[in-house]
Amino acid sequence: LRRFDPARPVIVESESKKLGQRWLPEALITTLRERGRCVRIEMPDAARLELLLQDYAHLREDVEHFCGLLVALTELRGKAQVAQWQAQARAGEVAGVFAELMHKHYDPGYLQSLGQHFRGLATAQVLELADGGEASLDAAAQALIRQG
């Protein structure tokens, strides 16, 4: 953090206060959330799903481990829903489970958290990516840099 140039913008992803085993300073979190410029990055569901399948390929390869992880969602999503996801995963439909998790679990929770923490979310610029490929990410990064 000390090496940042205060005259240059810093782009950060909306994540928790904890990165690995480190906690971000509360003053930094407050400044980001209250005075930072929000940009909402959107991508078609098919492209998001493809990224998830790549990033979490190990869960496709070890379905029983994945099913074990799903148990942690029982309190939030209910036994019947978790059992359905486990059955789908065991039937080889991991992609379908990922898609449902994205819509029924991850997105609603993430949007609620963002709405509670970022004042500028309601007026955030929307940056649309066609996919998660290198060319799309580079173009988005360049667009953000040009805007300062």
PDB file of C-alpha atoms in Angstrom, residues 44-126:
ATOM      1  CA  PRO A  44     -23.407 -12.735 -19.976  1.00  0.00           C
ATOM      2  CA  ASP A  45     -24.368 -15.700 -17.818  1.00  0.00           C
ATOM      3  CA  ALA A  46     -22.864 -18.214 -20.257  1.00  0.00           C
ATOM      4  CA  ALA A  47     -19.488 -16.482 -20.047  1.00  0.00           C
ATOM      5  CA  ARG A  48     -19.669 -16.231 -16.254  1.00  0.00           C
ATOM      6  CA  LEU A  49     -20.518 -19.910 -16.049  1.00  0.00           C
ATOM      7  CA  GLU A  50     -17.569 -20.787 -18.288  1.00  0.00           C
ATOM      8  CA  LEU A  51     -15.224 -18.880 -15.974  1.00  0.00           C
ATOM      9  CA  LEU A  52     -16.634 -20.655 -12.937  1.00  0.00           C
ATOM     10  CA  LEU A  53     -16.211 -24.036 -14.589  1.00  0.00           C
ATOM     11  CA  GLN A  54     -12.591 -23.212 -15.341  1.00  0.00           C
ATOM     12  CA  ASP A  55     -11.790 -21.726 -11.932  1.00  0.00           C
ATOM     13  CA  TYR A  56     -13.497 -24.522 -10.020  1.00  0.00           C
ATOM     14  CA  ALA A  57     -12.604 -27.451 -12.287  1.00  0.00           C
ATOM     15  CA  HIS A  58     -11.423 -29.362  -9.209  1.00  0.00           C
ATOM     16  CA  LEU A  59     -15.041 -29.490  -7.988  1.00  0.00           C
ATOM     17  CA  ARG A  60     -16.134 -31.097 -11.248  1.00  0.00           C
ATOM     18  CA  GLU A  61     -13.387 -33.664 -10.847  1.00  0.00           C
ATOM     19  CA  ASP A  62     -14.206 -34.478  -7.209  1.00  0.00           C
ATOM     20  CA  VAL A  63     -17.992 -34.437  -7.085  1.00  0.00           C
ATOM     21  CA  GLU A  64     -18.203 -35.917  -3.592  1.00  0.00           C
ATOM     22  CA  HIS A  65     -15.994 -33.136  -2.244  1.00  0.00           C
ATOM     23  CA  PHE A  66     -18.250 -30.620  -4.007  1.00  0.00           C
ATOM     24  CA  CYS A  67     -21.337 -32.260  -2.495  1.00  0.00           C
ATOM     25  CA  GLY A  68     -19.714 -32.016   0.926  1.00  0.00           C
ATOM     26  CA  LEU A  69     -19.117 -28.299   0.432  1.00  0.00           C
ATOM     27  CA  LEU A  70     -22.748 -27.789  -0.534  1.00  0.00           C
ATOM     28  CA  VAL A  71     -23.808 -28.960   2.938  1.00  0.00           C
ATOM     29  CA  ALA A  72     -22.617 -25.585   4.282  1.00  0.00           C
ATOM     30  CA  LEU A  73     -25.486 -23.952   2.357  1.00  0.00           C
ATOM     31  CA  THR A  74     -28.187 -25.976   4.132  1.00  0.00           C
ATOM     32  CA  GLU A  75     -29.050 -23.270   6.668  1.00  0.00           C
ATOM     33  CA  LEU A  76     -29.377 -20.591   3.969  1.00  0.00           C
ATOM     34  CA  ARG A  77     -30.967 -22.613   1.155  1.00  0.00           C
ATOM     35  CA  GLY A  78     -32.642 -25.514   2.914  1.00  0.00           C
ATOM     36  CA  LYS A  79     -32.104 -29.278   2.968  1.00  0.00           C
ATOM     37  CA  ALA A  80     -34.260 -29.953  -0.074  1.00  0.00           C
ATOM     38  CA  GLN A  81     -32.401 -27.469  -2.272  1.00  0.00           C
ATOM     39  CA  VAL A  82     -28.985 -28.732  -1.178  1.00  0.00           C
ATOM     40  CA  ALA A  83     -30.074 -32.349  -1.727  1.00  0.00           C
ATOM     41  CA  GLN A  84     -31.281 -31.408  -5.215  1.00  0.00           C
ATOM     42  CA  TRP A  85     -27.944 -29.749  -6.042  1.00  0.00           C
ATOM     43  CA  GLN A  86     -26.068 -32.779  -4.742  1.00  0.00           C
ATOM     44  CA  ALA A  87     -28.189 -35.127  -6.848  1.00  0.00           C
ATOM     45  CA  GLN A  88     -27.602 -32.971  -9.927  1.00  0.00           C
ATOM     46  CA  ALA A  89     -23.851 -32.920  -9.306  1.00  0.00           C
ATOM     47  CA  ARG A  90     -23.748 -36.698  -8.856  1.00  0.00           C
ATOM     48  CA  ALA A  91     -25.693 -37.061 -12.105  1.00  0.00           C
ATOM     49  CA  GLY A  92     -22.936 -35.167 -13.929  1.00  0.00           C
ATOM     50  CA  GLU A  93     -24.791 -31.858 -14.079  1.00  0.00           C
ATOM     51  CA  VAL A  94     -22.204 -29.770 -12.215  1.00  0.00           C
ATOM     52  CA  ALA A  95     -22.553 -26.936 -14.746  1.00  0.00           C
ATOM     53  CA  GLY A  96     -26.273 -26.734 -13.976  1.00  0.00           C
ATOM     54  CA  VAL A  97     -25.556 -26.620 -10.254  1.00  0.00           C
ATOM     55  CA  PHE A  98     -23.013 -23.847 -10.780  1.00  0.00           C
ATOM     56  CA  ALA A  99     -25.580 -21.868 -12.786  1.00  0.00           C
ATOM     57  CA  GLU A 100     -28.207 -22.265 -10.070  1.00  0.00           C
ATOM     58  CA  LEU A 101     -25.737 -21.360  -7.338  1.00  0.00           C
ATOM     59  CA  MET A 102     -24.851 -18.244  -9.303  1.00  0.00           C
ATOM     60  CA  HIS A 103     -28.499 -17.142  -9.538  1.00  0.00           C
ATOM     61  CA  LYS A 104     -29.988 -18.426  -6.292  1.00  0.00           C
ATOM     62  CA  HIS A 105     -27.105 -18.015  -3.877  1.00  0.00           C
ATOM     63  CA  TYR A 106     -24.093 -15.984  -4.983  1.00  0.00           C
ATOM     64  CA  ASP A 107     -25.704 -13.118  -6.927  1.00  0.00           C
ATOM     65  CA  PRO A 108     -28.450 -12.263  -4.396  1.00  0.00           C
ATOM     66  CA  GLY A 109     -26.006 -12.300  -1.477  1.00  0.00           C
ATOM     67  CA  TYR A 110     -23.376 -10.330  -3.323  1.00  0.00           C
ATOM     68  CA  LEU A 111     -25.852  -7.678  -4.489  1.00  0.00           C
ATOM     69  CA  GLN A 112     -27.230  -7.289  -0.985  1.00  0.00           C
ATOM     70  CA  SER A 113     -23.738  -6.854   0.432  1.00  0.00           C
ATOM     71  CA  LEU A 114     -22.749  -4.351  -2.240  1.00  0.00           C
ATOM     72  CA  GLY A 115     -25.892  -2.319  -1.634  1.00  0.00           C
ATOM     73  CA  GLN A 116     -25.110  -2.127   2.065  1.00  0.00           C
ATOM     74  CA  HIS A 117     -21.479  -1.141   1.670  1.00  0.00           C
ATOM     75  CA  PHE A 118     -21.077   1.054  -1.407  1.00  0.00           C
ATOM     76  CA  ARG A 119     -22.767   4.431  -1.573  1.00  0.00           C
ATOM     77  CA  GLY A 120     -22.048   4.851  -5.282  1.00  0.00           C
ATOM     78  CA  LEU A 121     -23.558   1.547  -6.391  1.00  0.00           C
ATOM     79  CA  ALA A 122     -26.895   3.005  -7.474  1.00  0.00           C
ATOM     80  CA  THR A 123     -25.194   5.326  -9.946  1.00  0.00           C
ATOM     81  CA  ALA A 124     -22.339   3.015 -10.890  1.00  0.00           C
ATOM     82  CA  GLN A 125     -21.078   2.965 -14.447  1.00  0.00           C
ATOM     83  CA  VAL A 126     -21.754  -0.394 -16.093  1.00  0.00           C
TER      84      VAL A 126
END
